[in-house]
Short mmCIF file of C-alpha atoms in Angstrom, two decimals:
data_model
loop_
_atom_site.label_atom_id
_atom_site.label_comp_id
_atom_site.label_asym_id
_atom_site.label_seq_id
_atom_site.Cartn_x
_atom_site.Cartn_y
_atom_site.Cartn_z
CA MET A 1 232.46 62.77 -43.58
CA LYS A 2 234.91 65.49 -44.46
CA PRO A 3 238.20 65.55 -42.49
CA TRP A 4 237.55 68.94 -40.94
CA ILE A 5 234.11 67.79 -39.73
CA ARG A 6 235.62 64.65 -38.18
CA LEU A 7 238.22 66.79 -36.42
CA SER A 8 235.55 69.15 -35.15
CA VAL A 9 233.43 66.31 -33.76
CA ALA A 10 236.47 64.69 -32.17
CA ALA A 11 237.53 67.98 -30.63
CA GLY A 12 234.04 68.47 -29.19
CA ALA A 13 234.01 64.98 -27.74
CA LEU A 14 237.40 65.53 -26.15
CA ALA A 15 236.26 68.83 -24.70
CA CYS A 16 233.20 67.19 -23.14
CA ALA A 17 235.33 64.38 -21.77
CA GLY A 18 237.73 66.93 -20.34
CA LEU A 19 234.92 68.79 -18.59
CA ALA A 20 233.53 65.55 -17.15
CA ALA A 21 236.96 64.57 -15.86
CA ALA A 22 237.54 68.05 -14.48
CA GLN A 23 234.44 67.99 -12.30
CA GLN A 24 233.25 64.74 -10.84
CA GLY A 25 229.62 64.36 -9.87
CA VAL A 26 228.21 67.31 -11.81
CA SER A 27 226.43 67.11 -15.15
CA GLN A 28 224.09 69.43 -16.98
CA ASP A 29 221.04 68.11 -15.15
CA GLU A 30 222.36 66.27 -12.05
CA VAL A 31 224.53 66.59 -8.93
CA ARG A 32 225.60 63.33 -7.31
CA ILE A 33 225.65 63.31 -3.50
CA GLY A 34 226.95 60.38 -1.48
CA THR A 35 226.34 59.55 2.16
CA ILE A 36 227.73 56.84 4.43
CA GLN A 37 225.39 55.89 7.27
CA ASP A 38 225.24 53.17 9.88
CA LEU A 39 222.24 51.17 8.69
CA SER A 40 223.12 47.84 10.33
CA GLY A 41 225.34 48.52 13.35
CA PRO A 42 225.01 50.07 16.83
CA LEU A 43 224.02 53.50 15.45
CA ALA A 44 221.57 52.13 12.87
CA ALA A 45 218.65 54.03 14.39
CA PHE A 46 220.54 57.30 13.98
CA GLY A 47 221.74 56.39 10.51
CA LYS A 48 218.27 55.57 9.22
CA GLN A 49 216.87 58.79 10.65
CA SER A 50 219.56 61.00 9.11
CA ARG A 51 219.21 59.15 5.78
CA ASN A 52 215.46 59.84 5.82
CA GLY A 53 216.00 63.52 6.62
CA MET A 54 218.45 63.83 3.74
CA GLN A 55 216.09 62.02 1.36
CA MET A 56 213.19 64.26 2.38
CA ARG A 57 215.07 67.45 1.50
CA VAL A 58 216.48 65.92 -1.71
CA ASP A 59 212.94 65.03 -2.81
CA GLU A 60 211.69 68.54 -2.06
CA ILE A 61 214.53 70.16 -4.00
CA ASN A 62 214.01 67.87 -7.00
CA LYS A 63 210.26 68.51 -6.98
CA GLN A 64 211.06 72.23 -7.20
CA GLY A 65 213.27 71.66 -10.25
CA GLY A 66 216.64 71.27 -8.55
CA ILE A 67 219.40 73.86 -8.16
CA HIS A 68 220.17 75.77 -11.39
CA GLY A 69 218.35 73.02 -13.29
CA ARG A 70 220.33 70.20 -11.67
CA LYS A 71 218.49 67.63 -9.59
CA PHE A 72 220.15 65.86 -6.67
CA LYS A 73 220.82 62.13 -6.86
CA LEU A 74 221.53 60.56 -3.47
CA PHE A 75 223.80 57.51 -3.21
CA ILE A 76 223.59 55.74 0.17
CA GLU A 77 226.14 53.29 1.59
CA ASP A 78 226.15 51.39 4.91
CA SER A 79 229.25 51.41 7.13
CA GLY A 80 227.78 49.44 10.04
CA TYR A 81 229.72 51.98 12.16
CA ASP A 82 232.88 50.12 11.15
CA PRO A 83 235.84 52.17 9.85
CA LYS A 84 236.93 49.34 7.51
CA LYS A 85 233.49 49.20 5.90
CA ALA A 86 233.47 53.01 5.71
CA VAL A 87 236.65 52.88 3.61
CA LEU A 88 235.02 50.44 1.18
CA ALA A 89 231.89 52.60 1.05
CA ALA A 90 233.95 55.73 0.32
CA GLN A 91 235.86 53.93 -2.43
CA LYS A 92 232.58 52.93 -4.10
CA LEU A 93 231.11 56.42 -3.83
CA VAL A 94 234.11 58.30 -5.20
CA ASN A 95 235.40 55.77 -7.73
CA GLN A 96 232.27 54.04 -8.99
CA ASP A 97 229.34 56.39 -8.28
CA LYS A 98 231.52 59.46 -8.96
CA VAL A 99 229.89 61.70 -6.33
CA PHE A 100 230.53 65.42 -6.02
CA THR A 101 230.51 65.29 -2.22
CA VAL A 102 230.10 62.83 0.65
CA ALA A 103 227.57 64.49 2.95
CA GLY A 104 226.34 63.74 6.45
CA GLN A 105 228.50 60.68 7.10
CA ILE A 106 227.81 59.48 10.63
CA GLY A 107 230.54 58.70 13.15
CA THR A 108 233.95 60.04 14.08
CA ALA A 109 236.01 56.91 13.42
CA THR A 110 234.24 56.22 10.12
CA ASN A 111 234.81 59.76 8.86
CA MET A 112 238.46 59.61 9.88
CA ALA A 113 238.89 56.39 7.91
CA SER A 114 237.10 57.53 4.76
CA MET A 115 238.22 61.15 4.39
CA PRO A 116 241.63 60.29 2.85
CA ILE A 117 239.81 58.30 0.13
CA GLN A 118 237.57 61.29 -0.62
CA PHE A 119 240.33 63.86 -0.56
CA SER A 120 242.48 61.87 -2.96
CA LYS A 121 239.72 62.42 -5.55
CA ASN A 122 238.99 66.06 -4.60
CA VAL A 123 235.64 65.11 -3.01
CA ILE A 124 234.29 67.39 -0.26
CA ASN A 125 233.40 65.99 3.18
CA TRP A 126 230.23 67.99 3.87
CA PHE A 127 228.71 68.42 7.34
CA PRO A 128 229.54 65.00 8.85
CA ILE A 129 227.21 63.96 11.65
CA THR A 130 229.81 64.01 14.38
CA ALA A 131 231.11 66.85 16.49
CA ALA A 132 234.75 65.75 16.60
CA ARG A 133 237.41 68.42 16.10
CA GLU A 134 239.03 66.31 13.39
CA MET A 135 236.13 67.17 11.11
CA TYR A 136 237.67 70.61 10.59
CA ASP A 137 241.08 70.47 12.29
CA PRO A 138 243.72 70.21 10.97
CA PHE A 139 242.55 72.50 8.19
CA HIS A 140 241.76 70.97 4.83
CA ARG A 141 240.06 72.82 1.99
CA LEU A 142 237.62 69.91 1.53
CA LYS A 143 236.40 69.77 5.15
CA TYR A 144 233.17 71.47 6.29
CA SER A 145 231.69 70.87 9.74
CA PHE A 146 228.52 72.32 11.26
CA ALA A 147 228.39 71.23 14.91
CA ALA A 148 230.02 72.70 18.00
CA THR A 149 232.58 70.08 19.01
CA TYR A 150 232.12 67.40 21.64
CA TYR A 151 235.19 68.88 23.29
CA ASP A 152 233.64 72.36 23.57
CA GLN A 153 230.17 71.05 24.42
CA ILE A 154 231.60 69.42 27.54
CA ARG A 155 234.29 72.01 28.27
CA LEU A 156 231.76 74.83 28.35
CA GLY A 157 228.72 72.98 29.66
CA LEU A 158 230.34 71.09 32.54
CA PRO A 159 231.20 74.14 34.70
CA VAL A 160 227.61 75.41 34.36
CA LEU A 161 226.19 72.12 35.60
CA ILE A 162 228.77 71.70 38.37
CA ASP A 163 227.73 75.07 39.77
CA LYS A 164 224.04 74.29 39.27
CA THR A 165 224.23 70.94 41.06
CA SER A 166 227.00 71.81 43.58
CA ALA A 167 228.82 68.65 42.50
CA LYS A 168 232.14 67.88 44.21
CA LYS A 169 233.39 64.59 42.78
CA ILE A 170 233.38 64.48 38.98
CA CYS A 171 233.88 61.22 37.08
CA ALA A 172 233.76 60.15 33.43
CA ILE A 173 232.88 57.04 31.47
CA TYR A 174 233.81 57.09 27.80
CA GLN A 175 233.95 55.00 24.64
CA ASP A 176 237.54 54.08 23.91
CA ASP A 177 237.82 55.81 20.53
CA GLU A 178 238.17 59.34 19.18
CA PHE A 179 234.58 60.22 20.02
CA GLY A 180 234.84 59.17 23.65
CA LEU A 181 238.30 60.67 24.04
CA GLU A 182 237.05 64.05 22.82
CA VAL A 183 234.37 64.03 25.54
CA LEU A 184 237.00 63.05 28.11
CA ARG A 185 239.38 65.80 26.96
CA GLY A 186 236.60 68.37 27.22
CA ALA A 187 235.87 67.30 30.80
CA GLU A 188 239.55 67.38 31.76
CA ALA A 189 239.99 70.85 30.23
CA ALA A 190 236.96 72.21 32.09
CA LEU A 191 238.20 70.83 35.41
CA LYS A 192 241.76 72.01 34.83
CA ALA A 193 240.46 75.58 34.50
CA ARG A 194 238.81 75.12 37.92
CA LYS A 195 241.97 73.54 39.38
CA GLN A 196 240.18 70.21 39.72
CA GLU A 197 240.70 66.71 38.37
CA LEU A 198 238.48 63.77 37.59
CA VAL A 199 238.05 61.56 40.64
CA GLU A 200 237.60 58.50 38.43
CA LYS A 201 237.59 57.76 34.70
CA THR A 202 236.70 54.47 33.09
CA SER A 203 236.33 53.35 29.48
CA PHE A 204 234.63 50.69 27.38
CA LYS A 205 235.13 49.30 23.88
CA ARG A 206 232.82 50.32 21.03
CA GLY A 207 229.90 47.88 20.94
CA ALA A 208 230.04 46.99 24.66
CA THR A 209 226.78 46.03 26.37
CA ASP A 210 227.81 45.43 30.00
CA PHE A 211 228.80 48.47 32.10
CA SER A 212 228.57 46.96 35.58
CA SER A 213 232.30 47.11 36.32
CA GLN A 214 232.58 50.72 35.13
CA VAL A 215 229.60 51.81 37.21
CA ALA A 216 230.96 49.95 40.24
CA LYS A 217 234.26 51.86 39.94
CA MET A 218 232.50 55.22 39.85
CA LYS A 219 230.19 54.30 42.70
CA ALA A 220 233.18 53.21 44.81
CA ALA A 221 234.77 56.60 44.14
CA ASN A 222 231.61 58.32 45.50
CA CYS A 223 231.12 60.30 42.30
CA ASP A 224 228.23 62.75 42.41
CA PHE A 225 228.56 63.81 38.76
CA VAL A 226 229.30 61.62 35.72
CA VAL A 227 230.30 62.85 32.26
CA LEU A 228 229.12 60.44 29.59
CA GLY A 229 231.22 59.79 26.48
CA THR A 230 228.42 57.48 25.33
CA VAL A 231 225.88 57.22 22.51
CA ILE A 232 222.57 55.26 22.69
CA ARG A 233 222.79 51.89 24.39
CA GLU A 234 225.89 52.85 26.36
CA THR A 235 224.05 55.83 27.84
CA ILE A 236 221.05 53.69 28.70
CA GLY A 237 223.19 50.83 30.01
CA THR A 238 225.27 53.08 32.26
CA ILE A 239 222.33 54.96 33.76
CA ALA A 240 220.19 51.83 34.16
CA GLU A 241 223.01 50.02 35.95
CA ALA A 242 223.55 53.03 38.20
CA ARG A 243 219.86 53.25 39.12
CA LYS A 244 219.76 49.50 39.80
CA THR A 245 222.63 49.75 42.27
CA GLY A 246 221.36 52.89 44.02
CA PHE A 247 224.03 55.11 42.46
CA SER A 248 222.44 58.50 41.68
CA PRO A 249 224.89 61.09 40.37
CA THR A 250 224.05 63.83 37.87
CA PHE A 251 224.63 62.50 34.34
CA PHE A 252 225.76 64.80 31.51
CA GLY A 253 226.29 63.66 27.92
CA SER A 254 227.26 65.23 24.62
CA SER A 255 224.94 65.80 21.67
CA ALA A 256 225.51 62.11 20.79
CA ALA A 257 223.16 61.27 23.68
CA TYR A 258 220.56 63.87 22.68
CA THR A 259 218.01 61.54 21.14
CA ASP A 260 214.46 60.34 21.79
CA LEU A 261 215.77 56.77 21.83
CA ILE A 262 217.27 57.29 25.28
CA HIS A 263 213.90 57.58 26.99
CA LYS A 264 212.02 55.40 24.49
CA LEU A 265 214.34 52.48 25.17
CA GLY A 266 215.46 53.30 28.71
CA GLY A 267 212.19 54.50 30.19
CA LYS A 268 211.65 56.52 33.35
CA PRO A 269 215.14 55.86 34.82
CA MET A 270 216.58 58.11 32.11
CA ASP A 271 214.79 61.19 33.47
CA GLY A 272 217.20 63.82 34.76
CA LEU A 273 219.89 63.20 32.13
CA TYR A 274 221.45 66.40 30.75
CA ALA A 275 222.80 66.57 27.20
CA ALA A 276 224.41 69.22 25.04
CA MET A 277 222.62 69.99 21.79
CA THR A 278 222.82 72.25 18.74
CA VAL A 279 219.66 71.31 16.82
CA GLN A 280 216.43 71.22 18.80
CA PHE A 281 214.33 68.04 18.83
CA PRO A 282 211.46 68.51 16.30
CA TYR A 283 208.46 67.48 18.39
CA ALA A 284 205.23 67.27 16.38
CA ASP A 285 203.46 69.64 18.80
CA GLU A 286 206.25 72.21 18.68
CA ALA A 287 205.06 75.82 18.97
CA ASP A 288 206.78 76.82 15.72
CA PRO A 289 204.26 76.12 12.89
CA LYS A 290 207.12 75.43 10.43
CA VAL A 291 208.41 72.61 12.64
CA ARG A 292 204.88 71.21 13.06
CA GLU A 293 204.42 71.21 9.29
CA TRP A 294 207.82 69.59 8.76
CA ALA A 295 206.99 66.90 11.35
CA ALA A 296 203.67 66.12 9.67
CA GLN A 297 205.27 65.85 6.23
CA TYR A 298 208.07 63.65 7.56
CA LYS A 299 205.62 61.24 9.17
CA ALA A 300 203.52 61.13 6.00
CA GLN A 301 206.59 60.20 3.94
CA PHE A 302 208.29 57.71 6.28
CA GLY A 303 205.50 56.48 8.56
CA GLU A 304 207.25 57.52 11.76
CA ASP A 305 207.99 60.65 13.75
CA GLY A 306 211.00 62.75 12.82
CA THR A 307 213.88 63.02 15.26
CA VAL A 308 216.85 65.27 15.84
CA PHE A 309 218.92 63.06 13.51
CA SER A 310 216.22 63.43 10.86
CA ALA A 311 216.59 67.18 11.34
CA TYR A 312 220.39 66.91 10.95
CA GLY A 313 219.95 65.13 7.62
CA TYR A 314 217.38 67.60 6.35
CA MET A 315 219.38 70.62 7.47
CA LEU A 316 222.70 69.53 5.96
CA VAL A 317 221.16 68.94 2.51
CA ASP A 318 219.35 72.26 2.75
CA ALA A 319 222.63 74.05 3.56
CA LEU A 320 224.35 72.28 0.66
CA ALA A 321 221.58 73.48 -1.66
CA GLN A 322 221.87 77.06 -0.37
CA ALA A 323 225.61 77.09 -1.06
CA MET A 324 225.15 75.58 -4.54
CA GLN A 325 222.43 78.11 -5.33
CA LYS A 326 224.78 80.94 -4.42
CA THR A 327 227.65 79.36 -6.36
CA GLY A 328 225.70 79.61 -9.60
CA ALA A 329 225.33 77.45 -12.67
CA ASN A 330 229.07 76.85 -13.12
CA LEU A 331 229.36 74.39 -10.23
CA SER A 332 232.75 72.87 -9.50
CA THR A 333 234.68 72.00 -6.37
CA ASP A 334 236.72 75.19 -6.73
CA SER A 335 233.72 77.46 -7.36
CA PHE A 336 231.83 75.87 -4.46
CA ILE A 337 234.77 76.43 -2.11
CA LYS A 338 235.06 80.05 -3.27
CA THR A 339 231.40 80.56 -2.32
CA MET A 340 231.91 78.90 1.07
CA ASP A 341 234.86 81.19 1.81
CA SER A 342 232.33 83.92 2.66
CA MET A 343 229.16 81.92 3.36
CA THR A 344 226.71 82.59 6.20
CA PHE A 345 223.73 80.35 6.93
CA PRO A 346 220.94 81.97 8.96
CA ARG A 347 219.36 80.32 11.99
CA ASP A 348 217.00 77.59 10.81
CA MET A 349 213.57 76.40 11.97
CA PHE A 350 215.18 73.77 14.23
CA GLY A 351 216.80 76.48 16.33
CA SER A 352 220.35 75.99 15.07
CA PRO A 353 222.55 79.05 15.57
CA GLU A 354 223.82 81.08 12.63
CA MET A 355 226.76 79.43 10.85
CA THR A 356 229.62 81.27 9.17
CA PHE A 357 232.56 80.00 7.10
CA THR A 358 235.68 81.69 5.74
CA ALA A 359 238.75 80.72 3.74
CA THR A 360 240.42 79.64 7.00
CA LYS A 361 237.38 78.64 9.10
CA ARG A 362 235.81 75.26 8.38
CA LEU A 363 233.64 74.97 11.52
CA GLY A 364 230.39 76.87 11.03
CA ASN A 365 229.14 76.85 14.62
CA GLU A 366 230.96 76.99 17.95
CA HIS A 367 227.82 77.28 20.08
CA SER A 368 225.86 74.66 22.01
CA ARG A 369 223.19 74.66 24.69
CA MET A 370 221.75 72.10 27.10
CA SER A 371 218.55 70.13 27.46
CA GLN A 372 217.35 67.80 30.21
CA LEU A 373 215.06 64.78 30.04
CA VAL A 374 211.93 65.65 32.02
CA ASP A 375 209.05 63.14 31.99
CA GLY A 376 210.47 61.50 28.87
CA ARG A 377 210.84 64.70 26.86
CA TRP A 378 213.82 66.93 26.15
CA LYS A 379 213.45 70.36 27.73
CA VAL A 380 215.85 73.18 26.81
CA VAL A 381 217.48 74.46 30.04
CA SER A 382 220.16 76.87 28.81
CA ASP A 383 220.89 79.34 26.05
CA TYR A 384 223.78 78.91 23.61
CA THR A 385 227.23 79.25 25.16
CA LYS A 386 230.51 79.99 23.44
#
């Protein structure tokens, strides 16, 4: 081989290597997407549902030829809802699997633990499945959040329900971590604006299963309204214990308690629970034909009914695809961010409100509304508030 040919080949190889190093997770025919779910811990039911929703939309996109000729490859890691495991999962995704983005990671504490790993490698944290303020605040160019915060869900929803129920003594039970504290702070802010205070507040450690002492404290304080900083089994455990002891306040939870598992596992005693929500539960007999079709396809693929967490997973991949489509063929972290600096996502079939992002705004949606469990089914009882 002539010297000038060898130099040319070497230069081309170096150029390709430089491009690969410049943009992780993107090749000519593939975009690598990572997700960290709880597949073995206390939120495993949620994690499996959101994973399925993500996989469903990934499969659809790939069947249609991908985005600008690039198909999505989904890498899935299990955190067990443990921040330490989330760090290890993030390290694998960004260092070994070389993903472009970590999308739809479930849990506040797990996201908080893994984001520094991602950001050190210029990897976007896309639409985490948590409504904590830390998902967009403080500002970071690699943060994108879709859900009205737990703080605002409670801060804005609580006064509406207090007036509706004529409640006088407001209490709170909350998980002793950033998720639960955000619910508590929202309740305290709402009451402060009304020149009120919580009559009682009591906490529990993540993973707790016995809530008898916490319920006893709230019952002794004669609470007639309880704010729940709880997820699945904590919501069920608290309400079941209250019913068993004849304690019957109004219960109000965040979107973390807006799931079919509450009534499926807790039964009739769960009726009456209020919860904030941003994405409507996709019942198979929903009036919207698009939702009915989606529900049928989901069940055909996974052998079970879709849930609101399935809808979260599907929606966040769909939004990612929309933004990549608008970005164009020259996809990079910088070009993607430039697109997102003026991106608007229209209201989707699940009833989510319109989302907008700017160069300084990393939370797409500040709105939430409320549903109530009536005869084992979530019924929307308010419009979106801001």
